[in-house]
PDB file of C-alpha atoms in Angstrom:
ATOM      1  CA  UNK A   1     -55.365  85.942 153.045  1.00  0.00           C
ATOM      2  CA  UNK A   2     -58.315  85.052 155.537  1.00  0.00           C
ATOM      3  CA  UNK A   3     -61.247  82.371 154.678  1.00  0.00           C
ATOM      4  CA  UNK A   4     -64.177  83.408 156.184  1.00  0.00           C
ATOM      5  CA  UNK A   5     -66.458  79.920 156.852  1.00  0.00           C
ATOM      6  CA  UNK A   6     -70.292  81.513 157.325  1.00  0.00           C
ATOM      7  CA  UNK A   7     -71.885  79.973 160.201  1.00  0.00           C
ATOM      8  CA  UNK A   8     -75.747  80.286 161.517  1.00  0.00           C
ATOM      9  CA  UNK A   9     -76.264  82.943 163.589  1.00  0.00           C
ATOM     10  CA  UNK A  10     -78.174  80.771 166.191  1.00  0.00           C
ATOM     11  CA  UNK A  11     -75.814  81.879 168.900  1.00  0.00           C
ATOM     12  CA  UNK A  12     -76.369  85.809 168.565  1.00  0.00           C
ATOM     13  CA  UNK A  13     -80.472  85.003 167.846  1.00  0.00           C
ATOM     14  CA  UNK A  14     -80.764  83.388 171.408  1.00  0.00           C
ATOM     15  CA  UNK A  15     -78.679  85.746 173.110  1.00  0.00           C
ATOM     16  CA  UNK A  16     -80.920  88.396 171.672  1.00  0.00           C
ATOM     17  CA  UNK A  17     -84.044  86.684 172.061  1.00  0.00           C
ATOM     18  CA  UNK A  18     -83.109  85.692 175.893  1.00  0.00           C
ATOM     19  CA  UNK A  19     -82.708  89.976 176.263  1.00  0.00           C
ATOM     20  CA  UNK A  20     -85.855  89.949 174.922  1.00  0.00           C
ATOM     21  CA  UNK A  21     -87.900  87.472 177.202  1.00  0.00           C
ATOM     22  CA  UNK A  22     -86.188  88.635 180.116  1.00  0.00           C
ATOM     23  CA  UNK A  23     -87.393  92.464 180.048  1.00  0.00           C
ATOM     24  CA  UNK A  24     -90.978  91.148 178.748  1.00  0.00           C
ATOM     25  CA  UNK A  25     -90.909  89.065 181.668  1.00  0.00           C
ATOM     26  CA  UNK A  26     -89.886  91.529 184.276  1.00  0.00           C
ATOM     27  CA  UNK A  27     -92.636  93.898 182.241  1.00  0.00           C
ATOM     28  CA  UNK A  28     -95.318  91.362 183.392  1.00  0.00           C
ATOM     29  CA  UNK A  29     -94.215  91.166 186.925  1.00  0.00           C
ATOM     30  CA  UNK A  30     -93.897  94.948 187.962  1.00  0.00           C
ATOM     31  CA  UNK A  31     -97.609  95.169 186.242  1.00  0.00           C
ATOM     32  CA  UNK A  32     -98.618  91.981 188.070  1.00  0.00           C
ATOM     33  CA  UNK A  33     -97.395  93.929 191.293  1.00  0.00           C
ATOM     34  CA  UNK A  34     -98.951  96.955 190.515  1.00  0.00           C
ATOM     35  CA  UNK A  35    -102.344  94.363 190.405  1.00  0.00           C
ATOM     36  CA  UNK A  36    -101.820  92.730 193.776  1.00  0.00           C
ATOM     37  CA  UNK A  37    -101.008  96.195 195.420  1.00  0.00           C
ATOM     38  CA  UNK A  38    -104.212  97.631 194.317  1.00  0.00           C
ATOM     39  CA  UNK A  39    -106.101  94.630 195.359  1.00  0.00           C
ATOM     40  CA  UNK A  40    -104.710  94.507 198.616  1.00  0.00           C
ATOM     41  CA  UNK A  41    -105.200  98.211 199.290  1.00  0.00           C
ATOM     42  CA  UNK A  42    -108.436  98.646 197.339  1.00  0.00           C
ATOM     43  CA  UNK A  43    -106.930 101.145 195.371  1.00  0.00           C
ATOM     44  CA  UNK A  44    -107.630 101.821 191.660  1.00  0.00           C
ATOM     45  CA  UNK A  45    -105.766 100.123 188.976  1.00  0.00           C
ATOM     46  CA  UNK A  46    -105.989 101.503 185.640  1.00  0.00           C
ATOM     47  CA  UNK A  47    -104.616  99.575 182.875  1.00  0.00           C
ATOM     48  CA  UNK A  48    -104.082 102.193 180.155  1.00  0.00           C
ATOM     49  CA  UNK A  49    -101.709 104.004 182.769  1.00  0.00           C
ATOM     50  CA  UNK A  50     -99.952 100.658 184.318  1.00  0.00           C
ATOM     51  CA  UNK A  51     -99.041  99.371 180.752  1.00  0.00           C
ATOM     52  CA  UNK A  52     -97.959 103.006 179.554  1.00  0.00           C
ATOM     53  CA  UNK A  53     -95.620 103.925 183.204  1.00  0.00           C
ATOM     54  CA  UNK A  54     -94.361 100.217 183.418  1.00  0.00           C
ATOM     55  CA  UNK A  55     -92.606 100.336 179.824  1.00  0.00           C
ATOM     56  CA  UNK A  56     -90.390 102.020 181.376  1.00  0.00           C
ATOM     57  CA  UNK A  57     -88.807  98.694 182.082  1.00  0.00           C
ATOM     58  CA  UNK A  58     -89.076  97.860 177.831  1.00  0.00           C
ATOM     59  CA  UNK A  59     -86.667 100.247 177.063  1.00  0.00           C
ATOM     60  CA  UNK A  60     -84.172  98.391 178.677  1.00  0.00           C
ATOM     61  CA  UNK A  61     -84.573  95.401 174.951  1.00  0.00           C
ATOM     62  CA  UNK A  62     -83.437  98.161 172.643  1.00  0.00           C
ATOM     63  CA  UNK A  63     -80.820  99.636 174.739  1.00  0.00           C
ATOM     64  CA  UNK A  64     -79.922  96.245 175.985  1.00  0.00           C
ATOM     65  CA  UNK A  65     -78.953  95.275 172.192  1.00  0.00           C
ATOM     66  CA  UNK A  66     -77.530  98.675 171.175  1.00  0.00           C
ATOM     67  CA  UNK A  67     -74.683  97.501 173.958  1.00  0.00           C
ATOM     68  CA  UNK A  68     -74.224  94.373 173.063  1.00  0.00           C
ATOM     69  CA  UNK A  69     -73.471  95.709 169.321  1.00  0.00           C
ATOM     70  CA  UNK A  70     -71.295  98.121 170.490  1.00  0.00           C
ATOM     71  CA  UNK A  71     -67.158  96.594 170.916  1.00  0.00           C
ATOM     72  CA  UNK A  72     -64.424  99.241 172.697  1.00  0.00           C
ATOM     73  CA  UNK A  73     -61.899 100.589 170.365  1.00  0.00           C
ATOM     74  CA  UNK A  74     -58.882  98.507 170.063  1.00  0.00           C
ATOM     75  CA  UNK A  75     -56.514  97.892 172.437  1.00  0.00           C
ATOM     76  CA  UNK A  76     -59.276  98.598 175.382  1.00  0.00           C
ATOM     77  CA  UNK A  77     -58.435  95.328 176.717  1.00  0.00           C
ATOM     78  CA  UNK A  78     -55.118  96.897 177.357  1.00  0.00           C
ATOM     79  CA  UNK A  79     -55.359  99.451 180.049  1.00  0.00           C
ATOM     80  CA  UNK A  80     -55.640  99.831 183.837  1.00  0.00           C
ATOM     81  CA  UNK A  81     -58.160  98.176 185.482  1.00  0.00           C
ATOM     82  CA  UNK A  82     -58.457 101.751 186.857  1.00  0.00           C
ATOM     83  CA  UNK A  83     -59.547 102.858 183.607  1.00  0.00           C
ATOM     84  CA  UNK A  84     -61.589 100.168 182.757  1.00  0.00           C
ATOM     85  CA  UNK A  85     -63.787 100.910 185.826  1.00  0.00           C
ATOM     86  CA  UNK A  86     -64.319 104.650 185.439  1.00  0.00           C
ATOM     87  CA  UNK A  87     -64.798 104.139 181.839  1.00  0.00           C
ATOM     88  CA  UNK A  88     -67.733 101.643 182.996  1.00  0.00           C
ATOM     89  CA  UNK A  89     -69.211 103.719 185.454  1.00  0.00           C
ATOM     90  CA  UNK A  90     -69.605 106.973 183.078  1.00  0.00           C
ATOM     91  CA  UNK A  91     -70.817 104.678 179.940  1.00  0.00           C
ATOM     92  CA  UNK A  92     -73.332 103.372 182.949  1.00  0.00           C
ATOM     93  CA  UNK A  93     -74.269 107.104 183.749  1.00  0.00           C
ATOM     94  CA  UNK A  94     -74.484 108.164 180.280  1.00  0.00           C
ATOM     95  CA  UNK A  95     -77.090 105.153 179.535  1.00  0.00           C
ATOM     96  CA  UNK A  96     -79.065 105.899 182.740  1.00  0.00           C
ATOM     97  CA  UNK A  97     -79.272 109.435 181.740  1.00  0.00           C
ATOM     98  CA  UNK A  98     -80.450 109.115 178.568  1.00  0.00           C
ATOM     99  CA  UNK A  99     -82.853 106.218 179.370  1.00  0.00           C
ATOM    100  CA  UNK A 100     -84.727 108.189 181.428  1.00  0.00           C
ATOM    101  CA  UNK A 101     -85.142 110.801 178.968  1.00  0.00           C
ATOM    102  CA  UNK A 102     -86.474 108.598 176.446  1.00  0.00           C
ATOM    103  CA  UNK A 103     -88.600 107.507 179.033  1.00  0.00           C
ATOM    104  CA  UNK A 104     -90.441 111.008 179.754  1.00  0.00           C
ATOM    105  CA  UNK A 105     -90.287 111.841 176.454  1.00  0.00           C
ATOM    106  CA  UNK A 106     -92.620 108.888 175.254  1.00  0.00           C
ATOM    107  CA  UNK A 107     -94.520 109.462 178.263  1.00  0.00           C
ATOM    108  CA  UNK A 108     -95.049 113.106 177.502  1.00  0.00           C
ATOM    109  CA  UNK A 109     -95.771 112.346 173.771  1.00  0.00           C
ATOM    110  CA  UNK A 110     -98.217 109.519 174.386  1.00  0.00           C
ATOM    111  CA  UNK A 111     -99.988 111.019 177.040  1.00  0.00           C
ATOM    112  CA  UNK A 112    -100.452 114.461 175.146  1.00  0.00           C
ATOM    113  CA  UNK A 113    -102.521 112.089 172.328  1.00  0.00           C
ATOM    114  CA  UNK A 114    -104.295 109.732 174.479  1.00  0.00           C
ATOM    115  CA  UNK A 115    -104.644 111.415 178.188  1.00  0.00           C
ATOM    116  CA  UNK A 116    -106.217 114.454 179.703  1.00  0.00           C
ATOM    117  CA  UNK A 117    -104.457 115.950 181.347  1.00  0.00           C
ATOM    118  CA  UNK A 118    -101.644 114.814 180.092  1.00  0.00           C
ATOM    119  CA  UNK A 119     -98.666 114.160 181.969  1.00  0.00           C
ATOM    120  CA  UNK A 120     -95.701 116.911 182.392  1.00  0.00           C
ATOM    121  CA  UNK A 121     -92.247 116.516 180.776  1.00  0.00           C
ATOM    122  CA  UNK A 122     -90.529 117.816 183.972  1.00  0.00           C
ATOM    123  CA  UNK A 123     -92.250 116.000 186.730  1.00  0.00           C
ATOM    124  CA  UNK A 124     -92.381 112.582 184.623  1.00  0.00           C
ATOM    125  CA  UNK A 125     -88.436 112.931 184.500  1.00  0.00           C
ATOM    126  CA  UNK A 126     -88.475 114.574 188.165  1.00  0.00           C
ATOM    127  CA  UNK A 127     -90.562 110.655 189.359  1.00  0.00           C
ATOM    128  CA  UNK A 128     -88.395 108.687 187.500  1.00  0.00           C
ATOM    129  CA  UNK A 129     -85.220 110.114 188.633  1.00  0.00           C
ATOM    130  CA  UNK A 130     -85.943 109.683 192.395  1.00  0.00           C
ATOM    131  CA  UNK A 131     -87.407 106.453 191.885  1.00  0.00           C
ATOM    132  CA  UNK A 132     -85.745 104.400 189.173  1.00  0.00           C
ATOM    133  CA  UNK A 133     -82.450 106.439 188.726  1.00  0.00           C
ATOM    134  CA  UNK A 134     -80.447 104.282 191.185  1.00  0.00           C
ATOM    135  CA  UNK A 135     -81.604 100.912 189.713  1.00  0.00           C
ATOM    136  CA  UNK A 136     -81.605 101.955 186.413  1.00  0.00           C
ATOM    137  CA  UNK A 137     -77.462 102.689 186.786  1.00  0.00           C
ATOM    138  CA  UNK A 138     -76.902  99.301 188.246  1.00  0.00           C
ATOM    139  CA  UNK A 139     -79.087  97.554 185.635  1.00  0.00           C
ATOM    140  CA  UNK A 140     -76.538  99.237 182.761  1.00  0.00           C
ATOM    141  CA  UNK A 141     -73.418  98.627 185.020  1.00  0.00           C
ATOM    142  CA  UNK A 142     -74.227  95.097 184.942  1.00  0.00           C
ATOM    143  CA  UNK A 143     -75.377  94.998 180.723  1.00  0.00           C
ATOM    144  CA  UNK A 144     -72.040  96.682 180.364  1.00  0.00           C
ATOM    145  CA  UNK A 145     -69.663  95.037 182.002  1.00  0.00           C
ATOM    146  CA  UNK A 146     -71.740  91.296 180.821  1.00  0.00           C
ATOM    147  CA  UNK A 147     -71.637  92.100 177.672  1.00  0.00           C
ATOM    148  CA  UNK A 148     -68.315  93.699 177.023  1.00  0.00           C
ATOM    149  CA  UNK A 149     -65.852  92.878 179.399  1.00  0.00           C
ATOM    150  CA  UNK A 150     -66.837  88.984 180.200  1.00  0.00           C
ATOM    151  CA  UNK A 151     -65.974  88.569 176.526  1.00  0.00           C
ATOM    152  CA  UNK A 152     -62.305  89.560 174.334  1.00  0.00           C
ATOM    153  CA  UNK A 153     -63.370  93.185 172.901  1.00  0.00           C
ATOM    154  CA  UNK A 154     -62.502  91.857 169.270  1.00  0.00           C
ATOM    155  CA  UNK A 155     -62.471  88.692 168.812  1.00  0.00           C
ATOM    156  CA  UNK A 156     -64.952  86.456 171.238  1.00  0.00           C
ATOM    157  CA  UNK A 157     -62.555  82.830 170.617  1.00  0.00           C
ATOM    158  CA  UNK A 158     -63.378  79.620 171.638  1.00  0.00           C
ATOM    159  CA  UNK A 159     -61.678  77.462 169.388  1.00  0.00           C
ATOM    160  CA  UNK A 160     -58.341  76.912 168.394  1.00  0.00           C
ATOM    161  CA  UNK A 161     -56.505  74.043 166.162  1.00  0.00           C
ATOM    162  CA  UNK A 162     -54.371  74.301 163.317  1.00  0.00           C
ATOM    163  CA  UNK A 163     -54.990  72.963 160.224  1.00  0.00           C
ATOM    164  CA  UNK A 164     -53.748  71.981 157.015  1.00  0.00           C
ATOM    165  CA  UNK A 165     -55.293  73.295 153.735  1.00  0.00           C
ATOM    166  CA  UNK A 166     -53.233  71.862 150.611  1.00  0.00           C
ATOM    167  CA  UNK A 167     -49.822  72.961 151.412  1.00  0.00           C
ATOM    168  CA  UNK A 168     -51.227  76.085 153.695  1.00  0.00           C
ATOM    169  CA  UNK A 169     -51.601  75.894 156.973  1.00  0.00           C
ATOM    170  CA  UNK A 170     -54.211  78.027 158.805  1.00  0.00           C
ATOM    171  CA  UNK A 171     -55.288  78.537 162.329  1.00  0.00           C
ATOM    172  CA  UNK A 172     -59.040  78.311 162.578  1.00  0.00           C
ATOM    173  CA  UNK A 173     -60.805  80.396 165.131  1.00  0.00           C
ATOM    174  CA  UNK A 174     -64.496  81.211 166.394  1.00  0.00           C
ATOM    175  CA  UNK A 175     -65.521  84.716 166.316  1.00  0.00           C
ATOM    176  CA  UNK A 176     -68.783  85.482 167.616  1.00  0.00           C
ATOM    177  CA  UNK A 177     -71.341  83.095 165.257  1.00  0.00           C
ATOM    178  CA  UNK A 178     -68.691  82.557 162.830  1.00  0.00           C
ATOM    179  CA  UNK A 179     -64.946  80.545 162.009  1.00  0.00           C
ATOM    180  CA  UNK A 180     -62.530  82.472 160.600  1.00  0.00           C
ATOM    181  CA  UNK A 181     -59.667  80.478 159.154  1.00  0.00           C
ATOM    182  CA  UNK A 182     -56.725  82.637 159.260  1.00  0.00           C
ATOM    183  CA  UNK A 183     -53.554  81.677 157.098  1.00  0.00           C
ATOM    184  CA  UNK A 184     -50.146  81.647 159.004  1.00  0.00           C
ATOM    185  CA  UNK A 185     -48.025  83.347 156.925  1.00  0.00           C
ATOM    186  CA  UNK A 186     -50.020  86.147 157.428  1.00  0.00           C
ATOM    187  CA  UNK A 187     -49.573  86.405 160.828  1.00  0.00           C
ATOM    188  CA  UNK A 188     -47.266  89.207 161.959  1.00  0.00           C
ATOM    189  CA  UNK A 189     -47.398  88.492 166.037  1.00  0.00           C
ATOM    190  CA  UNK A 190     -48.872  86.386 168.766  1.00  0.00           C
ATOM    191  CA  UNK A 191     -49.000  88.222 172.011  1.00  0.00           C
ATOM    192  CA  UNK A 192     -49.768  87.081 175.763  1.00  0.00           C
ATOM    193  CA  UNK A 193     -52.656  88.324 176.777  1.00  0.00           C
ATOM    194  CA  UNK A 194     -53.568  86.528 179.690  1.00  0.00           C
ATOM    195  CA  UNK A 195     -55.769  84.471 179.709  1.00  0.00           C
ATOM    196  CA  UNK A 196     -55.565  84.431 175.875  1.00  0.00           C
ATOM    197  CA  UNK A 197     -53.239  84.984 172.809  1.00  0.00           C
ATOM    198  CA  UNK A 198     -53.517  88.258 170.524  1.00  0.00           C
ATOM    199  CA  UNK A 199     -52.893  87.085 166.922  1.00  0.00           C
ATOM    200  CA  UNK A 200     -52.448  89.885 164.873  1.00  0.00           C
ATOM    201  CA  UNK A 201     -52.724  89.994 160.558  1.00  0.00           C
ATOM    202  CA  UNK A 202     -51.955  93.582 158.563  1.00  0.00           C
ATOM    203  CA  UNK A 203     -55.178  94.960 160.757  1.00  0.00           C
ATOM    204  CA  UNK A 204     -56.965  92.742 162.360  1.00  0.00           C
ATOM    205  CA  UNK A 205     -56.497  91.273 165.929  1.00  0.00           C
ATOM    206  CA  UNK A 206     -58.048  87.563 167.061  1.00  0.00           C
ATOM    207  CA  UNK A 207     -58.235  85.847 170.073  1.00  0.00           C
ATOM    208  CA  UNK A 208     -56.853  82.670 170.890  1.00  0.00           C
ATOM    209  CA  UNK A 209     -57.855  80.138 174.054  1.00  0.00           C
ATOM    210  CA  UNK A 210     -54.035  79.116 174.390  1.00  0.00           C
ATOM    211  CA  UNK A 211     -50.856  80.495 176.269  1.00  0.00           C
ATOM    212  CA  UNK A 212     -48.458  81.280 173.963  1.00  0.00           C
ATOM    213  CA  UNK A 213     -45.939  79.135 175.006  1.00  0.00           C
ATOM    214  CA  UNK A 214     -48.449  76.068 174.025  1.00  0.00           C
ATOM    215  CA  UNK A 215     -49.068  77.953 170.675  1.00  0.00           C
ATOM    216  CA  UNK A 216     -45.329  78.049 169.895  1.00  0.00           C
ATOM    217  CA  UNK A 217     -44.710  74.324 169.997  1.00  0.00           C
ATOM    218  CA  UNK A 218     -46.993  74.366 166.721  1.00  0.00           C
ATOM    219  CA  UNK A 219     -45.257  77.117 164.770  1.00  0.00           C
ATOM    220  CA  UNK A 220     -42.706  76.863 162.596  1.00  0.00           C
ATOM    221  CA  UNK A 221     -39.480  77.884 164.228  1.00  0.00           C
ATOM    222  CA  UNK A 222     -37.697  79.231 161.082  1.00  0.00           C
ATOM    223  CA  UNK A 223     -40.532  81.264 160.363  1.00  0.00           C
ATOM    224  CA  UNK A 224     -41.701  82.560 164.130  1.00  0.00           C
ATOM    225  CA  UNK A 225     -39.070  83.968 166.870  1.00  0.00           C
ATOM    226  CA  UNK A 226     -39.714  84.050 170.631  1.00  0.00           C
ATOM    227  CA  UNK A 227     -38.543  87.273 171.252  1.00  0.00           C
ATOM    228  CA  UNK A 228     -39.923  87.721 174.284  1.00  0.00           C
ATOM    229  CA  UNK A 229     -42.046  86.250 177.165  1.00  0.00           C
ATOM    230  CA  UNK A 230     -44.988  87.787 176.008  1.00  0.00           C
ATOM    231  CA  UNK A 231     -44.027  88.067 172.126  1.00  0.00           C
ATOM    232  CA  UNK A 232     -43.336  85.779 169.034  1.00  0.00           C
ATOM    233  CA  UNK A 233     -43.169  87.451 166.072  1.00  0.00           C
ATOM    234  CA  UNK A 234     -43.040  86.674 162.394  1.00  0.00           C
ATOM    235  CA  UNK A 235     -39.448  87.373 160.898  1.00  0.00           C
ATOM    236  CA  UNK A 236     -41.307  88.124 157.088  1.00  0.00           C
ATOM    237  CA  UNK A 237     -42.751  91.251 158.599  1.00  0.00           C
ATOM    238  CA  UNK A 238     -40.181  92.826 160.365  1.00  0.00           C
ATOM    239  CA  UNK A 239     -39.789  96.430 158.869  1.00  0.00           C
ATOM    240  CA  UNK A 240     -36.567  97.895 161.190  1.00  0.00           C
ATOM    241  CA  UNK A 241     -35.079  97.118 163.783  1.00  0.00           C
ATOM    242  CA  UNK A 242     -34.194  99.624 166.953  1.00  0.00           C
ATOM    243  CA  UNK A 243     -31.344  99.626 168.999  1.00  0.00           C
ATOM    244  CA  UNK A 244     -31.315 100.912 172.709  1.00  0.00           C
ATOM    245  CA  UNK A 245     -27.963 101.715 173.000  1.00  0.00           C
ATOM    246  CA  UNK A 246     -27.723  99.154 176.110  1.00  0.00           C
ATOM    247  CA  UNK A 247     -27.778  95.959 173.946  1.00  0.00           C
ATOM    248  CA  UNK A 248     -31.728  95.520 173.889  1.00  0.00           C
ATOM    249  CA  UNK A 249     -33.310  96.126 170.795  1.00  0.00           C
ATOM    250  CA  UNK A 250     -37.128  97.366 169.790  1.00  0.00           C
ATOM    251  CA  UNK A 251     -38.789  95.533 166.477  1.00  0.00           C
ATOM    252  CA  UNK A 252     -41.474  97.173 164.613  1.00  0.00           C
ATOM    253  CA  UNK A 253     -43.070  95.025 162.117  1.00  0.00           C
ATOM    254  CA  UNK A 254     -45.120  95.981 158.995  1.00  0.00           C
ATOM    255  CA  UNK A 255     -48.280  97.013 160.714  1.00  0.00           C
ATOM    256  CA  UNK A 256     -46.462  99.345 162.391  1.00  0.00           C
ATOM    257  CA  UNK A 257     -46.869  97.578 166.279  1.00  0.00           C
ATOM    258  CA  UNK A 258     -43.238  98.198 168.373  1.00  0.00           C
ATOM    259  CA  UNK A 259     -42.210  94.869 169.907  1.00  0.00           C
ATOM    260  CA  UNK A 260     -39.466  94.614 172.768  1.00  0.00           C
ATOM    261  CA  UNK A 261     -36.706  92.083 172.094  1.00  0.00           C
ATOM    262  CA  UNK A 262     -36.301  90.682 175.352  1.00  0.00           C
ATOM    263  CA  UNK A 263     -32.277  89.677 176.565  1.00  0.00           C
ATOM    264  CA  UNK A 264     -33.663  86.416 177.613  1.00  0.00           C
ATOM    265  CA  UNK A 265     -34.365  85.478 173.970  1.00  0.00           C
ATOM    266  CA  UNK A 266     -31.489  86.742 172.520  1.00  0.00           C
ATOM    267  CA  UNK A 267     -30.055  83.573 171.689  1.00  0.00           C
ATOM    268  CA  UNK A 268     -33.711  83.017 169.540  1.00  0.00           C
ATOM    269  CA  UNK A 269     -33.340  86.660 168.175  1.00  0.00           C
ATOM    270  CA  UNK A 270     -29.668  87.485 167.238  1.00  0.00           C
ATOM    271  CA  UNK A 271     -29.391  86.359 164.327  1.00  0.00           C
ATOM    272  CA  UNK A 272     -31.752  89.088 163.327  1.00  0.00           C
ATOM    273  CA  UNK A 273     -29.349  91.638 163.944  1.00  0.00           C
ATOM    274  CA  UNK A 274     -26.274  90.185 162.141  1.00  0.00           C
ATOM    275  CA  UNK A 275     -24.971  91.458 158.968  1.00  0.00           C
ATOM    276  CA  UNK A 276     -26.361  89.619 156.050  1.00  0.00           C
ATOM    277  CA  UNK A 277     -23.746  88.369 153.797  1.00  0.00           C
TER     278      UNK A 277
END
């Protein structure tokens, strides 16, 4: 069973309103550049068409948040860096892309209502394209990979203590703008993944700020095996165990993850595969 502890969302609110007053505030610039270029070159500056073009950079607030909703599937965290990149380049191209069809779009629509002439579909996306496409794709590269991959895909941890509740014991950690207290026994693995610990309930995986070796020292050794470097499972939730014909074994647990038993640990693990009397 998991306690969930509501906390204020303060945290997310900033983050969100920091998005916010950074696009409003590169907004005013380009538009105050646009002003200094036309008084420098006695040119015309028209404020009804500055204001409209430049909000171009405005889309970037809802876009901005619809990413930093967004989470990768599970077990993202878990695959080639290789992988990781090309996924962030086409999630970069596929935000670009349709940025800048939002953008001429609106353009097209508002200047049909308020302009004559109004402004083509085609050569609105044609300018913005040759001009903004190339900044536009390392704006979202850098979003992306801020937003998603500086921070755990699941679980965004930053604390980490046990605790005692009664006679349960819990291990209370920060997600996002909110503690979860999650019970022990409920735990079916820890695994290393550096520089954090994957806890992992019946469907549900945290985050912890603590090598797992640290983390063991605080669990209860008749209820937790090390089973390998990178594993510690919970003996209550082992479904079947697998042999390898070799002497190594495979455990799969209740929520049907596969776990290695590692020959280093056997002396930790071997009484699991004893006859029970």
């Amino acid at each position: 069973m998991e306690h969930l502890i509501p906390l204020f969302s303060r945290p997310a609110f900033l983050h969100a309103r920091l998005i916010l007053a950074f696009w409003l505030m590169i907004y005013a610039l380009v538009i105050f550049q646009d002003y200094l270029y036309a008084a420098f070159r006695s040119t015309g500056f028209y404020w009804s068409e500055v204001t409209l073009f430049n909000g171009y950079w405005l889309l970037f607030i809802p876009f901005s948040l619809a990413i930093k909703k967004w989470r990768p599937r599970e077990g993202w965290s878990h695959n080639p860096v290789g992988l990781k990149a090309l996924g962030l380049v086409v999630f970069g191209l596929l935000m670009s892309g349709l940025h800048i069809l939002t953008f001429a779009s609106f353009i097209t629509l508002i200047s049909n209502v308020c302009f004559t002439p109004a402004h083509p579909y085609l050569t609105t996306l044609s300018a913005s394209i040759s001009n903004d496409f190339a900044i536009t794709l390392l704006v979202y590269l850098l979003i992306t990979y801020a937003l998603l991959y500086l921070q755990p895909a699941t679980a965004v941890s930053a604390v980490d203590k046990s605790t005692s509740c009664g006679n349960t014991r819990f291990l209370t950690v920060k997600q996002r703008n909110r503690q979860i207290r999650v019970e022990i026994a409920s735990i079916q693995c820890f695994r290393a993944s550096k520089p954090y610990t994957e806890l992992y309930t019946d469907n549900t995986k945290y985050l912890l700020p603590q090598s797992l070796t640290s983390l063991e020292q605080s669990l209860d050794p008749a209820q937790f095996l090390r089973v390998h470097r990178a594993a510690i499972v919970n003996k209550a939730f082992i479904k079947t165990l697998i042999s390898r014909k070799n002497g190594d074994y495979d455990v799969i647990l209740k929520n049907d993850q596969q776990l290695r038993l590692s020959r280093h640990y056997r002396s930790r693990w071997s009484p699991l595969i004893q006859p029970s009397t």
